[in-house]
Short mmCIF file of C-alpha atoms and ligand atoms in Angstrom, two decimals:
data_model
loop_
_atom_site.label_atom_id
_atom_site.label_comp_id
_atom_site.label_asym_id
_atom_site.label_seq_id
_atom_site.Cartn_x
_atom_site.Cartn_y
_atom_site.Cartn_z
CA MET A 1 323.99 135.50 -60.56
CA THR A 2 322.03 133.02 -62.63
CA THR A 3 322.35 129.30 -62.02
CA THR A 4 321.67 127.05 -64.99
CA ARG A 5 320.60 123.43 -64.50
CA ALA A 6 323.37 120.86 -64.91
CA SER A 7 322.82 118.35 -67.71
CA SER A 8 322.78 114.67 -66.75
CA GLU A 9 325.97 114.23 -68.86
CA THR A 10 327.79 116.74 -66.67
CA LEU A 11 326.72 114.88 -63.54
CA TYR A 12 327.92 111.59 -65.09
CA TRP A 13 331.30 113.11 -66.02
CA ILE A 14 331.74 114.37 -62.47
CA ALA A 15 330.99 110.89 -61.11
CA ILE A 16 333.31 109.17 -63.61
CA THR A 17 336.16 111.54 -62.73
CA PHE A 18 335.58 110.99 -59.02
CA VAL A 19 335.76 107.19 -59.48
CA LEU A 20 338.67 106.94 -61.93
CA PHE A 21 341.00 109.59 -60.49
CA PRO A 22 341.52 108.03 -57.02
CA ILE A 23 342.02 104.60 -58.62
CA LEU A 24 344.65 105.95 -61.02
CA THR A 25 346.28 107.85 -58.14
CA ALA A 26 346.49 104.60 -56.18
CA VAL A 27 348.17 103.06 -59.24
CA GLY A 28 350.67 105.96 -59.15
CA ILE A 29 351.38 105.24 -55.47
CA PHE A 30 351.89 101.58 -56.43
CA LEU A 31 354.52 102.68 -59.02
CA ARG A 32 356.47 104.74 -56.47
CA THR A 33 356.22 101.88 -53.94
CA VAL A 34 357.75 99.41 -56.41
CA GLN A 35 360.51 101.92 -57.17
CA ALA A 36 361.15 102.16 -53.43
CA GLY A 37 361.76 98.40 -53.37
CA GLY A 38 358.39 97.42 -51.93
CA LEU A 39 355.90 94.80 -53.18
CA PRO A 40 358.53 92.49 -54.74
CA GLY A 41 355.86 90.00 -55.87
CA LEU A 42 354.14 92.60 -58.05
CA GLN A 43 357.15 94.15 -59.82
CA SER A 44 356.25 92.60 -63.17
CA TRP A 45 353.11 94.75 -63.18
CA PHE A 46 355.10 98.00 -63.12
CA TYR A 47 355.11 98.71 -66.86
CA PRO A 48 351.55 97.60 -67.69
CA LEU A 49 350.30 99.71 -64.78
CA MET A 50 352.54 102.66 -65.70
CA THR A 51 350.93 102.56 -69.14
CA LEU A 52 347.44 102.40 -67.65
CA HIS A 53 348.25 105.23 -65.24
CA GLY A 54 349.69 107.49 -67.96
CA VAL A 55 347.02 106.97 -70.63
CA GLY A 56 344.30 106.89 -67.99
CA MET A 57 345.30 110.17 -66.32
CA VAL A 58 345.86 112.02 -69.60
CA GLY A 59 342.49 110.75 -70.83
CA VAL A 60 340.51 111.38 -67.64
CA TRP A 61 341.69 114.97 -67.39
CA TYR A 62 341.11 115.68 -71.05
CA VAL A 63 337.49 114.51 -70.79
CA ALA A 64 336.98 116.09 -67.38
CA ALA A 65 338.25 119.44 -68.68
CA MET A 66 336.10 119.13 -71.83
CA ALA A 67 333.06 118.27 -69.71
CA ALA A 68 333.68 121.19 -67.37
CA VAL A 69 334.19 123.65 -70.22
CA SER A 70 331.12 122.39 -72.14
CA ASP A 71 329.07 122.78 -68.98
CA ARG A 72 330.31 126.29 -68.24
CA LEU A 73 330.11 127.46 -71.86
CA SER A 74 326.50 126.30 -72.11
CA ARG A 75 325.71 129.75 -70.63
CA TYR A 76 326.93 131.32 -73.88
CA VAL A 77 326.49 128.64 -76.58
CA SER A 78 324.60 125.34 -77.00
CA PRO A 79 326.72 122.16 -77.27
CA SER A 80 324.63 119.24 -78.55
CA PRO A 81 323.32 116.92 -75.80
CA LEU A 82 323.45 113.97 -78.23
CA MET A 83 327.16 114.57 -78.80
CA GLY A 84 327.60 114.71 -75.03
CA ARG A 85 326.12 111.22 -74.76
CA ILE A 86 328.21 109.89 -77.67
CA ALA A 87 331.32 111.26 -75.95
CA LEU A 88 330.37 109.43 -72.76
CA ALA A 89 329.68 106.12 -74.53
CA GLY A 90 332.83 106.30 -76.70
CA THR A 91 335.01 107.13 -73.70
CA LEU A 92 333.62 104.23 -71.65
CA LEU A 93 334.17 101.80 -74.57
CA GLY A 94 337.76 103.06 -74.99
CA VAL A 95 338.44 102.65 -71.27
CA ALA A 96 337.05 99.08 -71.34
CA LEU A 97 339.38 98.16 -74.24
CA LEU A 98 342.29 99.75 -72.38
CA LEU A 99 341.59 97.70 -69.25
CA VAL A 100 341.48 94.50 -71.31
CA CYS A 101 344.82 95.10 -73.05
CA VAL A 102 346.54 96.05 -69.79
CA PHE A 103 345.12 93.41 -67.44
CA ALA A 104 344.61 90.47 -69.83
CA GLY A 105 347.36 91.28 -72.32
CA ARG A 106 349.90 93.08 -70.10
CA PHE A 107 350.41 95.71 -72.78
CA ALA A 108 353.12 98.04 -71.51
CA ALA A 109 354.45 100.42 -74.20
CA GLY A 110 354.00 103.57 -72.09
CA TRP A 111 351.39 106.29 -72.51
CA TYR A 112 352.61 107.52 -75.91
CA PHE A 113 353.32 103.98 -77.29
CA LEU A 114 356.35 105.16 -79.27
CA TYR A 115 356.71 103.36 -82.59
CA PRO A 116 357.82 100.57 -83.04
CA LEU A 117 357.58 99.51 -79.38
CA PRO A 118 353.95 98.26 -79.56
CA PHE A 119 355.12 95.63 -82.05
CA LYS A 120 358.29 94.69 -80.16
CA GLY A 121 357.22 94.01 -76.59
CA GLU A 122 356.74 90.76 -74.70
CA TRP A 123 352.96 91.06 -74.92
CA PRO A 124 350.85 89.16 -77.49
CA GLN A 125 350.00 90.96 -80.69
CA TRP A 126 346.28 91.05 -79.87
CA ALA A 127 347.14 93.18 -76.83
CA ALA A 128 348.84 95.77 -79.07
CA VAL A 129 345.89 95.68 -81.47
CA THR A 130 343.41 96.14 -78.61
CA PHE A 131 345.43 99.10 -77.35
CA LEU A 132 345.45 100.70 -80.82
CA LEU A 133 341.69 100.12 -81.07
CA ALA A 134 341.22 101.79 -77.68
CA MET A 135 343.21 104.80 -78.91
CA THR A 136 341.17 104.86 -82.12
CA VAL A 137 337.82 104.84 -80.31
CA LEU A 138 338.96 107.52 -77.86
CA GLY A 139 340.62 109.67 -80.52
CA ALA A 140 337.62 109.52 -82.89
CA THR A 141 335.15 110.25 -80.09
CA TRP A 142 337.12 113.22 -78.79
CA LEU A 143 337.62 114.58 -82.30
CA LEU A 144 333.83 114.60 -82.82
CA TRP A 145 333.29 116.10 -79.37
CA SER A 146 335.80 118.90 -80.00
CA LEU A 147 334.27 119.59 -83.43
CA ASP A 148 330.80 119.78 -81.86
CA LEU A 149 331.89 122.35 -79.29
CA LEU A 150 333.49 124.39 -82.08
CA ARG A 151 330.22 124.08 -84.03
CA ALA A 152 328.30 125.37 -81.02
CA ILE A 153 330.64 128.36 -80.78
CA ALA A 154 330.38 128.98 -84.54
CA ALA A 155 326.59 129.04 -84.30
CA ARG A 156 326.81 132.15 -82.13
CA TYR A 157 330.07 133.86 -83.18
CA SER A 158 331.82 134.11 -86.54
CA LEU A 159 335.37 132.73 -86.59
CA SER A 160 336.92 136.19 -86.47
CA GLN A 161 334.66 137.12 -83.54
CA ALA A 162 335.42 133.88 -81.67
CA LEU A 163 339.13 134.65 -82.09
CA ALA A 164 338.51 138.22 -80.85
CA TRP A 165 339.94 139.85 -83.97
CA HIS A 166 337.49 142.73 -83.57
CA TYR A 167 339.24 143.58 -80.30
CA LEU A 168 342.55 143.70 -82.20
CA ALA A 169 340.89 146.19 -84.55
CA GLY A 170 339.85 148.32 -81.56
CA ARG A 171 336.17 147.30 -81.27
CA SER A 172 334.61 145.50 -78.31
CA GLU A 173 331.21 144.59 -79.76
CA PRO A 174 329.97 141.89 -79.75
CA GLU A 175 331.37 141.16 -76.32
CA LEU A 176 333.29 137.89 -76.26
CA PRO A 177 333.87 136.09 -72.92
CA PRO A 178 337.59 135.19 -72.63
CA ALA A 179 336.55 131.57 -71.93
CA VAL A 180 335.04 131.34 -75.42
CA LEU A 181 338.20 132.78 -77.01
CA ILE A 182 340.48 130.39 -75.10
CA THR A 183 338.26 127.40 -75.84
CA THR A 184 338.21 128.26 -79.55
CA VAL A 185 342.01 128.52 -79.66
CA SER A 186 342.39 125.28 -77.69
CA LEU A 187 339.95 123.30 -79.78
CA ILE A 188 341.39 124.40 -83.13
CA ALA A 189 344.73 123.07 -81.92
CA ALA A 190 343.03 119.97 -80.42
CA VAL A 191 341.53 119.12 -83.81
CA ALA A 192 345.00 119.40 -85.41
CA ALA A 193 346.47 117.18 -82.67
CA LEU A 194 343.73 114.56 -82.94
CA LEU A 195 344.05 114.46 -86.74
CA SER A 196 347.76 113.81 -86.31
CA GLY A 197 346.76 110.97 -83.97
CA VAL A 198 344.49 109.57 -86.70
CA VAL A 199 347.33 109.58 -89.27
CA LEU A 200 349.61 107.92 -86.70
CA LEU A 201 347.08 105.16 -86.00
CA VAL A 202 346.45 104.57 -89.70
CA LEU A 203 350.19 104.04 -90.22
CA PHE A 204 350.19 101.53 -87.34
CA TYR A 205 347.28 99.66 -88.96
CA VAL A 206 348.98 99.70 -92.38
CA GLU A 207 351.97 97.99 -90.83
CA LEU A 208 349.73 95.43 -89.09
CA LEU A 209 347.73 94.59 -92.20
CA ALA A 210 350.20 95.07 -95.06
CA GLY A 211 353.53 94.70 -93.28
CA THR A 212 354.80 98.08 -94.57
CA ALA A 213 357.11 99.61 -91.96
CA SER A 214 356.96 103.35 -91.30
CA ASP A 215 359.72 105.92 -90.89
CA PRO A 216 360.40 106.06 -87.12
CA LEU A 217 361.27 109.78 -87.26
CA LEU A 218 357.96 110.59 -88.94
CA MET A 219 356.13 108.44 -86.39
CA LYS A 220 357.86 110.18 -83.49
CA ASN A 221 356.97 113.60 -84.90
CA LEU A 222 353.32 112.55 -85.31
CA THR A 223 353.30 111.05 -81.80
CA PHE A 224 354.49 114.21 -80.10
CA PHE A 225 352.56 116.60 -82.27
CA PHE A 226 349.55 114.65 -81.01
CA GLY A 227 350.64 113.90 -77.43
CA HIS A 228 352.33 117.17 -76.47
CA THR A 229 349.62 119.29 -78.06
CA LEU A 230 346.71 117.41 -76.48
CA VAL A 231 348.23 117.63 -73.01
CA ASN A 232 349.05 121.31 -73.50
CA LEU A 233 345.47 122.04 -74.55
CA THR A 234 343.98 120.26 -71.59
CA LEU A 235 345.71 122.92 -69.52
CA TYR A 236 344.29 125.72 -71.64
CA LEU A 237 340.78 124.32 -71.23
CA GLY A 238 341.39 124.55 -67.48
CA ILE A 239 342.52 128.17 -67.92
CA ALA A 240 339.28 128.94 -69.76
CA LEU A 241 337.47 127.88 -66.56
CA VAL A 242 339.70 130.14 -64.46
CA TYR A 243 338.86 133.21 -66.58
CA ASP A 244 335.15 132.51 -66.17
CA LEU A 245 335.14 131.60 -62.48
CA LEU A 246 337.57 133.91 -60.67
CA PRO A 247 335.37 136.94 -61.42
CA VAL A 248 332.45 135.20 -59.69
CA TYR A 249 334.47 135.04 -56.47
CA ALA A 250 336.32 138.34 -56.86
CA GLY A 251 333.14 140.25 -57.67
CA ARG A 252 334.82 142.03 -60.59
CA PRO A 253 334.55 141.30 -64.32
CA TRP A 254 337.45 139.83 -66.32
CA LYS A 255 336.84 140.87 -69.86
CA THR A 256 338.49 140.30 -73.19
CA ASN A 257 340.60 143.30 -74.21
CA ARG A 258 343.33 143.90 -76.75
CA ILE A 259 346.06 142.31 -74.58
CA VAL A 260 344.04 139.17 -73.86
CA ALA A 261 343.07 138.91 -77.55
CA THR A 262 346.67 139.36 -78.74
CA SER A 263 348.08 136.86 -76.31
CA TRP A 264 345.66 134.04 -77.16
CA ASN A 265 346.08 134.62 -80.88
CA CYS A 266 349.84 134.31 -80.36
CA VAL A 267 349.21 131.04 -78.52
CA LEU A 268 347.35 129.75 -81.58
CA LEU A 269 350.39 130.55 -83.75
CA ILE A 270 352.99 129.14 -81.39
CA VAL A 271 351.36 126.15 -79.73
CA LEU A 272 351.74 123.83 -82.69
CA PHE A 273 355.54 124.26 -82.84
CA ALA A 274 356.53 123.69 -79.22
CA TYR A 275 356.41 119.89 -79.53
CA PHE A 276 359.80 119.90 -81.29
CA HIS A 277 361.34 119.99 -77.80
CA HIS A 278 360.57 116.25 -77.61
CA MET A 279 362.92 115.63 -80.55
CA TYR A 280 366.14 117.19 -79.21
CA MET A 281 367.85 113.81 -78.92
CA ASP A 282 366.97 112.89 -82.51
CA PHE A 283 370.09 114.06 -84.27
CA VAL A 284 368.63 113.33 -87.71
CA GLN A 285 365.86 115.88 -87.12
CA PRO A 286 366.79 119.04 -89.09
CA GLY A 287 368.69 121.50 -86.85
CA ALA A 288 366.41 124.43 -87.65
CA LEU A 289 363.44 122.55 -86.15
CA GLN A 290 365.38 122.07 -82.91
CA ALA A 291 365.92 125.84 -82.70
CA ILE A 292 362.23 126.43 -83.45
CA GLY A 293 361.39 123.98 -80.65
CA GLN A 294 363.31 125.98 -78.08
CA ILE A 295 362.06 129.37 -79.27
CA ALA A 296 358.42 128.22 -79.48
CA SER A 297 358.60 126.61 -76.03
CA TYR A 298 359.82 129.88 -74.51
CA ALA A 299 357.45 132.03 -76.53
CA SER A 300 354.39 129.98 -75.65
CA ALA A 301 354.96 130.65 -71.96
CA ILE A 302 354.79 134.43 -72.22
CA PRO A 303 351.37 135.30 -73.64
CA ALA A 304 349.27 132.67 -71.95
CA ALA A 305 350.98 132.41 -68.61
CA VAL A 306 352.20 135.93 -67.96
CA VAL A 307 349.04 137.64 -69.19
CA THR A 308 346.80 135.21 -67.32
CA ILE A 309 348.71 135.33 -64.06
CA PHE A 310 349.04 139.12 -64.04
CA GLY A 311 345.38 139.32 -65.00
CA ALA A 312 344.38 137.05 -62.13
CA LEU A 313 346.52 138.97 -59.63
CA LEU A 314 345.07 142.30 -60.74
CA LEU A 315 341.58 140.86 -60.54
CA THR A 316 342.02 139.67 -56.98
CA TYR A 317 344.21 142.51 -55.69
CA ARG A 318 342.50 144.39 -52.86
CA THR A 319 339.15 142.83 -53.47
CA ARG A 320 336.93 141.00 -51.03
CA MET A 321 337.62 137.58 -52.47
CA ARG A 322 335.08 134.94 -51.43
CA TRP A 323 337.25 131.96 -50.49
CA ASN A 324 335.84 128.45 -50.44
CA LEU A 325 337.01 125.02 -51.60
CA GLY A 326 336.32 125.98 -55.23
CA SER A 327 337.97 129.40 -55.41
CA THR A 328 340.96 128.32 -53.28
CA LEU A 329 341.72 125.38 -55.58
CA ILE A 330 341.32 127.51 -58.70
CA PHE A 331 343.64 130.19 -57.33
CA LEU A 332 346.26 127.63 -56.21
CA ALA A 333 346.03 125.99 -59.64
CA LEU A 334 347.57 129.10 -61.19
CA ALA A 335 350.58 128.65 -58.91
CA GLY A 336 350.90 124.99 -59.93
CA TRP A 337 350.67 126.00 -63.56
CA ALA A 338 353.41 128.61 -63.16
CA ILE A 339 355.76 126.38 -61.13
CA GLY A 340 355.37 123.42 -63.48
CA GLY A 341 355.76 125.82 -66.39
CA VAL A 342 359.15 127.03 -65.11
CA GLY A 343 360.22 123.39 -64.79
CA ALA A 344 359.09 122.84 -68.39
CA VAL A 345 360.90 125.90 -69.76
CA ILE A 346 364.13 124.75 -68.07
CA ASP A 347 363.72 121.32 -69.64
CA SER A 348 362.97 122.78 -73.08
CA THR A 349 366.31 124.65 -73.02
CA ILE A 350 368.59 122.54 -75.20
CA SER A 351 371.68 122.97 -73.01
CA ALA A 352 369.71 121.82 -69.93
CA ASN A 353 367.82 119.12 -71.79
CA VAL A 354 371.10 117.38 -72.55
CA ARG A 355 371.24 116.61 -68.80
CA LEU A 356 367.58 116.34 -67.93
CA HIS A 357 366.29 114.33 -70.89
CA ASN A 358 364.42 111.25 -69.70
CA THR A 359 365.28 111.84 -66.07
CA LEU A 360 362.58 112.15 -63.41
CA TRP A 361 362.68 115.91 -64.08
CA VAL A 362 360.24 115.21 -66.92
CA PRO A 363 357.47 113.61 -64.83
CA ALA A 364 358.34 116.23 -62.17
CA HIS A 365 357.29 119.19 -64.29
CA PHE A 366 354.28 117.64 -65.97
CA HIS A 367 352.92 116.25 -62.72
CA THR A 368 353.20 119.78 -61.26
CA TYR A 369 351.05 121.53 -63.83
CA PHE A 370 348.75 118.56 -64.19
CA LEU A 371 348.11 117.56 -60.61
CA ALA A 372 348.48 121.00 -58.98
CA GLY A 373 347.22 122.78 -62.14
CA VAL A 374 344.59 121.07 -64.30
CA VAL A 375 343.32 118.78 -61.55
CA PHE A 376 342.91 121.69 -59.11
CA MET A 377 341.15 123.79 -61.77
CA VAL A 378 338.71 121.07 -62.75
CA ILE A 379 337.92 119.77 -59.26
CA GLY A 380 337.64 123.40 -58.17
CA TYR A 381 335.05 123.86 -60.89
CA PHE A 382 333.22 120.63 -59.98
CA TYR A 383 332.97 121.76 -56.36
CA HIS A 384 331.84 125.22 -57.45
CA ARG A 385 329.16 123.69 -59.65
CA CYS A 386 327.80 121.28 -57.04
CA GLN A 387 327.79 124.04 -54.43
CA GLU A 388 326.07 126.47 -56.79
CA LEU A 389 323.34 123.90 -57.42
CA THR A 390 322.72 123.01 -53.77
CA ASP A 391 323.79 125.99 -51.69
CA LEU A 392 324.57 123.80 -48.66
CA PRO A 393 326.38 125.48 -45.75
CA GLU A 394 330.15 125.21 -46.21
CA ASN A 395 332.35 123.68 -43.54
CA ARG A 396 335.40 125.96 -43.54
CA SER A 397 337.71 123.81 -41.42
CA VAL A 398 337.10 120.56 -43.33
CA GLN A 399 337.64 122.41 -46.60
CA ARG A 400 340.87 123.99 -45.35
CA LEU A 401 342.16 120.64 -44.17
CA ALA A 402 341.37 119.03 -47.54
CA VAL A 403 343.29 121.74 -49.40
CA LEU A 404 346.19 121.64 -46.96
CA LEU A 405 346.63 117.86 -47.26
CA MET A 406 346.37 117.99 -51.05
CA VAL A 407 348.91 120.82 -51.32
CA ILE A 408 351.45 119.30 -48.92
CA GLY A 409 351.03 115.86 -50.46
CA ALA A 410 351.27 117.07 -54.05
CA TYR A 411 354.26 119.40 -53.61
CA GLY A 412 356.16 116.87 -51.48
CA PHE A 413 355.54 114.29 -54.16
CA PHE A 414 356.77 116.69 -56.90
CA ALA A 415 359.85 117.68 -54.89
CA MET A 416 360.98 114.04 -54.78
CA PHE A 417 360.67 113.85 -58.58
CA TYR A 418 362.57 117.15 -59.08
CA LEU A 419 365.39 116.25 -56.69
CA ALA A 420 365.82 112.78 -58.14
CA GLY A 421 365.72 114.25 -61.65
CA ALA A 422 368.35 116.84 -60.80
CA TYR A 423 370.55 113.99 -59.53
CA SER A 424 370.08 112.19 -62.89
CA VAL A 425 367.75 109.40 -61.77
CA PRO A 426 366.17 108.22 -65.05
CA ARG A 427 362.41 108.06 -65.51
CA ARG A 428 360.63 104.77 -66.20
CA TYR A 429 362.91 102.54 -64.12
CA ALA A 430 360.86 99.96 -62.22
CA ILE A 431 363.80 99.08 -59.97
CA TYR A 432 366.88 101.23 -59.44
CA PRO A 433 370.26 99.54 -59.99
CA ALA A 434 373.02 99.84 -57.36
CA GLU A 435 374.46 103.05 -58.90
CA LEU A 436 371.08 104.73 -58.44
CA ALA A 437 370.13 103.14 -55.13
CA PHE A 438 369.43 106.62 -53.67
CA GLY A 439 366.54 106.86 -56.16
CA ALA A 440 364.62 104.36 -54.01
CA LYS A 441 364.71 106.75 -51.00
CA TYR A 442 363.06 109.53 -53.00
CA ALA A 443 360.52 107.00 -54.25
CA GLY A 444 359.59 105.92 -50.73
CA ALA A 445 359.12 109.50 -49.52
CA ALA A 446 357.13 110.27 -52.68
CA ALA A 447 354.76 107.37 -52.02
CA ALA A 448 354.07 108.75 -48.52
CA PHE A 449 353.44 112.27 -49.87
CA ALA A 450 351.16 110.92 -52.59
CA ALA A 451 349.17 109.01 -49.97
CA THR A 452 348.80 112.32 -48.07
CA PHE A 453 347.45 113.89 -51.26
CA LEU A 454 344.98 111.04 -51.66
CA LEU A 455 343.77 111.54 -48.10
CA GLY A 456 343.12 115.21 -48.84
CA PHE A 457 341.33 114.28 -52.03
CA ILE A 458 339.07 111.89 -50.12
CA LEU A 459 338.10 114.77 -47.81
CA TYR A 460 337.42 116.90 -50.89
CA LEU A 461 335.31 114.04 -52.23
CA ALA A 462 333.27 113.86 -49.05
CA GLU A 463 332.50 117.60 -49.31
CA THR A 464 331.72 117.57 -53.03
CA GLY A 465 330.11 114.12 -53.19
CA LYS A 466 327.54 115.17 -50.59
CA ARG A 467 326.48 118.04 -52.85
CA TRP A 468 326.56 115.90 -56.00
CA LEU A 469 324.21 113.39 -54.32
CA ARG A 470 321.87 116.18 -53.33
CA VAL A 471 321.70 117.34 -56.96
CA VAL A 472 321.05 113.82 -58.24
CA ARG A 473 318.45 112.96 -55.54
CA PRO A 474 317.00 116.27 -54.42
CA GLY A 475 314.52 114.70 -51.97
CA GLN A 476 317.21 113.43 -49.57
C1 LIG B 1 349.24 111.70 -56.71
C2 LIG B 1 348.97 111.38 -57.94
C3 LIG B 1 349.98 110.72 -58.86
C4 LIG B 1 350.99 109.83 -58.57
C5 LIG B 1 351.34 109.23 -57.23
C6 LIG B 1 351.68 109.56 -59.82
C7 LIG B 1 352.80 108.72 -59.95
C8 LIG B 1 353.47 108.46 -61.12
C9 LIG B 1 354.68 107.68 -61.23
C10 LIG B 1 355.43 107.06 -60.08
C11 LIG B 1 355.03 107.63 -62.55
C12 LIG B 1 356.23 106.92 -63.15
C13 LIG B 1 357.44 107.81 -63.09
C14 LIG B 1 358.64 107.22 -63.80
O1 LIG B 1 358.80 107.46 -65.02
O2 LIG B 1 359.44 106.55 -63.15
C15 LIG B 1 354.04 108.38 -63.27
C16 LIG B 1 354.04 108.56 -64.63
C17 LIG B 1 353.08 109.29 -65.31
N1 LIG B 1 352.02 109.97 -64.75
FE1 LIG B 1 351.54 110.11 -62.80
N2 LIG B 1 351.09 110.26 -60.82
C18 LIG B 1 350.05 110.99 -60.28
C19 LIG B 1 349.20 111.85 -60.96
C20 LIG B 1 349.19 112.01 -62.32
C21 LIG B 1 348.30 112.91 -63.02
C22 LIG B 1 347.25 113.81 -62.40
C23 LIG B 1 348.59 112.79 -64.33
C24 LIG B 1 347.87 113.55 -65.40
C25 LIG B 1 348.17 113.59 -66.66
C26 LIG B 1 349.65 111.80 -64.47
C27 LIG B 1 350.22 111.38 -65.67
C28 LIG B 1 351.32 110.56 -65.79
C29 LIG B 1 351.97 110.24 -67.05
C30 LIG B 1 351.53 110.71 -68.44
C31 LIG B 1 353.06 109.43 -66.75
C32 LIG B 1 354.07 108.86 -67.74
C33 LIG B 1 353.79 107.43 -68.05
C34 LIG B 1 354.82 106.94 -69.04
O3 LIG B 1 356.01 107.25 -68.86
O4 LIG B 1 354.41 106.26 -70.00
N3 LIG B 1 349.99 111.36 -63.22
N4 LIG B 1 353.10 108.89 -62.38
CU1 LIG B 2 356.08 118.86 -74.62
#
């Protein structure tokens, strides 16, 4: 097995993720504590901090997944180091603007800032403008970053090769690692999503500068085409890591074949239409699009999830799997992805959505595949990488304890969201009214579970941070 050097950008991204994620998790625990009736003096911070938590988490895991994939794919292609530095600088600038609008301006329109809320809140207009500028800097930076990774892939493979069309035609030369195929599919869709974000932001600026109002239905479609798709792709970037890493631990190759090629090409066709499931309550949206939303949501689950999960099970069946903190997290991440995915498919069913829309069922399912899916995949990769570079002896019992605390904490936390959602507790309520007083009990238990998760993460951090430090300062 060859070990490539890690670029300094990769080491920075790992550090940034390790700093921002526990802070944003603590913000999440704060939100559940307020919902449980605690911290009465700080209740007015619920919505600004919910906005920071949502945008922050979505952003951190998008960049962390991009950084991890760029690092891993640098074995096959050459992403530009300059673009890596621009991505870092742009992301830090965007985060700084975000902190200003939340803490100085109390901007609180939620992570997808649904039009026209940014213009209607209690916050000053400069706060809304600063937020939109933050989104512009982040969106533009990530668009360039995604385009650069696609450029790097295109420098080695033609488009039809990168999409594995030669496998569909029955050939397997040149050999294409599945991670490159999945990244290509994800980034093509990411570019579409980010462009939709650009159009959305331009329409916001037009209203600010010229006073021309936009069509709210158009704005909502643009918002979810951008938001749903970007979040969905973050997951697929994580899956690209899984395809490349599990074989290292299972000692067997996981190659592109006709089934893998077909399924990821189907994903490319379907992924752009699933977002319609966010529009079910918009009765003026044409009915046919609602039907497409349900069909595409179901269809997108089959190729990616079923093929990947069966593939992973076949790969690891009756093999001498090498288990450590990295491979355990990556394997468990597939379970989180599948469980959250089932929650999502239930919610995307129109007859169920009528009940579950905007209840805590929604954060329940996306926290499952994010926290127990993407986060596990990416931190699994970060551990793997730091371990590969240092080869320090691994402490089995500390690693097991870290995983155990994270799993118990995360799934307990999700269960409280699912139960409350099933009992119709709405999402985004800072304080539950008397009719929903039972919601506060779930919130209190959830805060305790989330704190358990954080404890496990800190143990993980001790294990991985030690190795990261050794890479950065080899003499010590
Ligand atoms: C243990 C870690 C976490 C805790 C304790 C936590 C907690 C929370 C809570 C309490 C809410 C508000 C729920 C409501 O609507 O009433 C929330 C919303 C949200 N969380 Fe998390 N969360 C965690 C991890 C994550 C991760 C990893 C992501 C990754 C994307 C994430 C993304 C979001 C988003 C997008 C929202 C919606 C914000 C909005 O409605 O505008 N969270 N979280
Ligand atoms: Cu969605």
